[in-house]
Each structure stands twice: as C-alpha cells, then as structure tokens.
PDB file of C-alpha atoms in Angstrom:
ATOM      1  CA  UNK A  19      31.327   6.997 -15.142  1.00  0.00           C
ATOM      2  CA  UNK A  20      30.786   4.465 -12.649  1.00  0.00           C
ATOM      3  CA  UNK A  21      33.292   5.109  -9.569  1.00  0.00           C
ATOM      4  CA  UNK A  22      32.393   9.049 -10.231  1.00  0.00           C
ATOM      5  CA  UNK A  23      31.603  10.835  -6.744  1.00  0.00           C
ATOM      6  CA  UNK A  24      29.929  13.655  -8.616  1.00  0.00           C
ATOM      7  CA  UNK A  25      27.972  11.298 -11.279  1.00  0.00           C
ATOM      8  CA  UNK A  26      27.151   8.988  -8.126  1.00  0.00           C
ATOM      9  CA  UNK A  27      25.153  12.193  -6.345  1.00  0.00           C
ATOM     10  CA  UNK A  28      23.585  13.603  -9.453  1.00  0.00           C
ATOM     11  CA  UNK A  29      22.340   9.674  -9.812  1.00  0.00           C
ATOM     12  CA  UNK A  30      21.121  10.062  -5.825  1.00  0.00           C
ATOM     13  CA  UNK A  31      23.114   7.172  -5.158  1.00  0.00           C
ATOM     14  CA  UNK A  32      25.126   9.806  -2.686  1.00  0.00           C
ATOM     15  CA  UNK A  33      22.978  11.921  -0.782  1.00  0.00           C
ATOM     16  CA  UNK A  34      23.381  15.541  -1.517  1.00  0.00           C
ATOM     17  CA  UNK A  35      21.414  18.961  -0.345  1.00  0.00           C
ATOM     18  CA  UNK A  36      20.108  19.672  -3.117  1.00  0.00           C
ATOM     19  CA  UNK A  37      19.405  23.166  -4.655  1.00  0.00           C
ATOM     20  CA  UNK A  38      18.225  22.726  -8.363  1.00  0.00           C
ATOM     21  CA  UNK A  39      17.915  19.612 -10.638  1.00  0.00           C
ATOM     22  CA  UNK A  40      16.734  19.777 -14.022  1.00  0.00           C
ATOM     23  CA  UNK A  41      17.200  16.687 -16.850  1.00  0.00           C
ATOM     24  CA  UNK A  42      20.452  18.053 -17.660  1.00  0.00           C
ATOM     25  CA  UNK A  43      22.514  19.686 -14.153  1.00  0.00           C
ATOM     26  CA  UNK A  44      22.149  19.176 -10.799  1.00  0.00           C
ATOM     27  CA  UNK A  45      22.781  22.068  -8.189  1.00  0.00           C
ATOM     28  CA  UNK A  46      23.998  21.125  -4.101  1.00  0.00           C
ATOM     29  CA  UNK A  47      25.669  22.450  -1.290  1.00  0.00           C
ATOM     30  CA  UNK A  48      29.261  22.288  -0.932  1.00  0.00           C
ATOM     31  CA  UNK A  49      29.862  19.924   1.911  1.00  0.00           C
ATOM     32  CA  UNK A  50      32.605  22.423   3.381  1.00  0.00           C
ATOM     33  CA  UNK A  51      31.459  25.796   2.258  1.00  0.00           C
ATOM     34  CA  UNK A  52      33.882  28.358   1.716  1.00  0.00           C
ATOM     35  CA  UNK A  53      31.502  31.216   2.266  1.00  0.00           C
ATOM     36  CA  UNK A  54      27.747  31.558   3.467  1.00  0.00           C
ATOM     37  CA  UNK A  55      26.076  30.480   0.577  1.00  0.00           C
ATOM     38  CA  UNK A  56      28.110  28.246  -1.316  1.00  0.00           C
ATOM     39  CA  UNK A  57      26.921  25.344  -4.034  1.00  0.00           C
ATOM     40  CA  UNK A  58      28.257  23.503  -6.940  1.00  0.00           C
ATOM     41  CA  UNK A  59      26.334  23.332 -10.618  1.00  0.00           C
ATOM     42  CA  UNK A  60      26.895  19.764 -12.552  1.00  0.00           C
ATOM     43  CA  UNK A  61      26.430  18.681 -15.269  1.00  0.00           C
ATOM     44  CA  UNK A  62      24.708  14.761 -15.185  1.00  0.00           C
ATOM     45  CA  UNK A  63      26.527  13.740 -18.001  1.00  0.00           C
ATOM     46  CA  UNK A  64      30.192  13.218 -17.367  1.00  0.00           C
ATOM     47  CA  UNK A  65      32.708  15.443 -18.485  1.00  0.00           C
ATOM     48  CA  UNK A  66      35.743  15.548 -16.574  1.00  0.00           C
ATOM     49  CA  UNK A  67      36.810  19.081 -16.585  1.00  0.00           C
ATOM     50  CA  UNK A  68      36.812  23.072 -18.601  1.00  0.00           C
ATOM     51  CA  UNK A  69      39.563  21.292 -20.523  1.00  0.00           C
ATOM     52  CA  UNK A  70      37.330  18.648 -22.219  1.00  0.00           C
ATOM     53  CA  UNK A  71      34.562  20.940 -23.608  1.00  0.00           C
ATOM     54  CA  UNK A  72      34.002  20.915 -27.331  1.00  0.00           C
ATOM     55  CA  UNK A  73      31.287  21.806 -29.818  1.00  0.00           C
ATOM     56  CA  UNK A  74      29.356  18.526 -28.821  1.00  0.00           C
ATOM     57  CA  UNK A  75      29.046  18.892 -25.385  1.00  0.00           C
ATOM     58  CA  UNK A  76      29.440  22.926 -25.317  1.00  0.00           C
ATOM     59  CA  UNK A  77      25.681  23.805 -24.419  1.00  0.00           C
ATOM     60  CA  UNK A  78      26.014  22.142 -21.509  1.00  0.00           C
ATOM     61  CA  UNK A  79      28.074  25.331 -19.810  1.00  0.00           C
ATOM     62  CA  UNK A  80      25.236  27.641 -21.351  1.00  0.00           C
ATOM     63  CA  UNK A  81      22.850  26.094 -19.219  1.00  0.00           C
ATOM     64  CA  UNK A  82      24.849  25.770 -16.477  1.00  0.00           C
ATOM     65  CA  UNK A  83      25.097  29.200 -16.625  1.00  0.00           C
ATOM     66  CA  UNK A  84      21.965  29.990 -17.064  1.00  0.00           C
ATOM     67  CA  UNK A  85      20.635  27.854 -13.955  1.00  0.00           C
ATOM     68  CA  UNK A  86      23.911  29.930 -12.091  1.00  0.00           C
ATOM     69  CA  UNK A  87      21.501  32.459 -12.851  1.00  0.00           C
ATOM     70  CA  UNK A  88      18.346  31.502 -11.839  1.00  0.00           C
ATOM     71  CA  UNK A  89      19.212  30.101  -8.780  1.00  0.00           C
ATOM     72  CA  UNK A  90      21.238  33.101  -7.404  1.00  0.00           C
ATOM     73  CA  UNK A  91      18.331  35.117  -7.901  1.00  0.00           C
ATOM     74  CA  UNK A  92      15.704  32.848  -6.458  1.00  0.00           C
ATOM     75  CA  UNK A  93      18.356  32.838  -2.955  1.00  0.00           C
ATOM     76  CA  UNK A  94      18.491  36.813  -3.152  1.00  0.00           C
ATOM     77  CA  UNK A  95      22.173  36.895  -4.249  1.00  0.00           C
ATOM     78  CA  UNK A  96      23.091  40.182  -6.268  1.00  0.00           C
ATOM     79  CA  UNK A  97      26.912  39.561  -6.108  1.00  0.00           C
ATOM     80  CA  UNK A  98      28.815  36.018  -5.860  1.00  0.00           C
ATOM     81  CA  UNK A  99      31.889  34.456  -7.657  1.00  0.00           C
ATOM     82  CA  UNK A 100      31.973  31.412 -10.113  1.00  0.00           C
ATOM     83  CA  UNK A 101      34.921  29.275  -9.833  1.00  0.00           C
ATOM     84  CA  UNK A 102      36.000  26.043 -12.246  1.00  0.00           C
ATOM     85  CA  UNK A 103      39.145  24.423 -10.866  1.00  0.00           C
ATOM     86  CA  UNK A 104      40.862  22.540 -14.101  1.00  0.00           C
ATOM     87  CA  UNK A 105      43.090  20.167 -12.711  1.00  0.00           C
ATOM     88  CA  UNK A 106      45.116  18.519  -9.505  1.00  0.00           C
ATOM     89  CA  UNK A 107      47.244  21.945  -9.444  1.00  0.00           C
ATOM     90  CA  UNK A 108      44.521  24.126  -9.783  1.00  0.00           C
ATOM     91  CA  UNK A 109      42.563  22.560  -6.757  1.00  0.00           C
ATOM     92  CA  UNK A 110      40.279  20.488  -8.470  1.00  0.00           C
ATOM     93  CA  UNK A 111      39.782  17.371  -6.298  1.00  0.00           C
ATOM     94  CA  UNK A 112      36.748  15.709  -7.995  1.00  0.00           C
ATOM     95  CA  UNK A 113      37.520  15.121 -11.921  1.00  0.00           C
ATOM     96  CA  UNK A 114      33.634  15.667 -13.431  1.00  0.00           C
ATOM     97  CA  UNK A 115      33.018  19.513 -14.222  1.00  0.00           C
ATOM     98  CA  UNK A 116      31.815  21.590 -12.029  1.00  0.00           C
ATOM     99  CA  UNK A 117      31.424  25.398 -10.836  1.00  0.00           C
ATOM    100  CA  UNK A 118      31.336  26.344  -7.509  1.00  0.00           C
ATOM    101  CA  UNK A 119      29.374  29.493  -6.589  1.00  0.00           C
ATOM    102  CA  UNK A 120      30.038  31.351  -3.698  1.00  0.00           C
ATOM    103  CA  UNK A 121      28.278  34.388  -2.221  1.00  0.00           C
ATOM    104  CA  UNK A 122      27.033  36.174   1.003  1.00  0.00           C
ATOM    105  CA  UNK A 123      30.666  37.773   1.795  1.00  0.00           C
ATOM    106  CA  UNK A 124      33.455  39.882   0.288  1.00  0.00           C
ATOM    107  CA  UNK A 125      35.823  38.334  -1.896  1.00  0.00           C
ATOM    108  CA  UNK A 126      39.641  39.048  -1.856  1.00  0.00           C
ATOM    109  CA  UNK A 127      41.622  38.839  -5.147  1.00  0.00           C
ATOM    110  CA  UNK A 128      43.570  37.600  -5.795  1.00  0.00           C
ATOM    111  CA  UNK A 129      41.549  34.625  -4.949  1.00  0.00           C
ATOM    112  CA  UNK A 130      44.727  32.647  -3.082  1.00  0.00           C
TER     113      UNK A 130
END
C-alpha cells in the first residue's frame, strides 16, 4: 500500500531503529515509547488490522509471534505485554497490523 507509514518503514523508505527484520516482519522502536523497552512487530505485507486475518494470510501472526519471542529473549526480557489496537476507538492510529511490545516496568490493568 503505497501512502502506508508502516509499509513505507518496513520498505526503508522511512527510517526506523530497527530491532529484527526477517523476509517476512520487521521489528522497531516505538518512536514514543510507553515503557523502557518498547517496539512494534510488522508484518511487510499489508494487512490493515486483527480484523482482516484469515486462513491465507494467518501464518503471518505465528511468526510474528514467534520473532515476539525471540527477540524478548535476545534483550533479556522475562515479562512484557503484547498489545494489537483494532481500530480508531481502540487506539490504533496507523491502519497496517501491528503489535506493540512493551516491557522493563510493571503493568497496571486494566490497561486504561
């Protein structure tokens, strides 16, 4: 999706810190991190949201998850919170899936 912010920095057309890329997700910092580590796991190919996952594009999350997994343990973190926003009313501000992980402090719930 060409006026995509998210599909724009997994391109490197928008410069990003960048924690993990593999052929299929890219990992980077939030710009305005809600905790003391906190970074977002994409997926490269465009899918707006939780809501438009289906048995085509489903594997995607696996591996998402998986990398969520791998890279949490390779920055030392042995608890942290995964977060999908699903849209405007639920906070999400960029429309391309995403998870946010956040780590490094305690957590309240509920989450706000």
């Amino acid at each position: 999706m060409s006026d995509c912010l998210f599909c724009k920095i997994a391109a490197g057309q928008i410069p990003s810190n960048k924690v993990y890329e593999d052929e299929t997700v890219y990992a980077f910092y939030d710009i305005d991190p809600q905790a003391p580590t906190h970074f977002l796991v994409i997926p490269k190919a465009h899918i707006a949201s939780v809501a438009e996952i289906n048995p085509e594009n489903a594997t995607v999350v696996a591996h998402i998850f998986a990398v969520i997994s791998k890279v949490t343990k390779d920055l030392g973190l042995e608890s942290y919170r995964v977060v999908s926003n699903i849209g405007e009313q639920a906070g999400q501000s960029v429309p391309h899936l995403h998870f946010h992980v956040l780590g490094g402090r305690d957590m309240t719930w509920p989450p706000g």
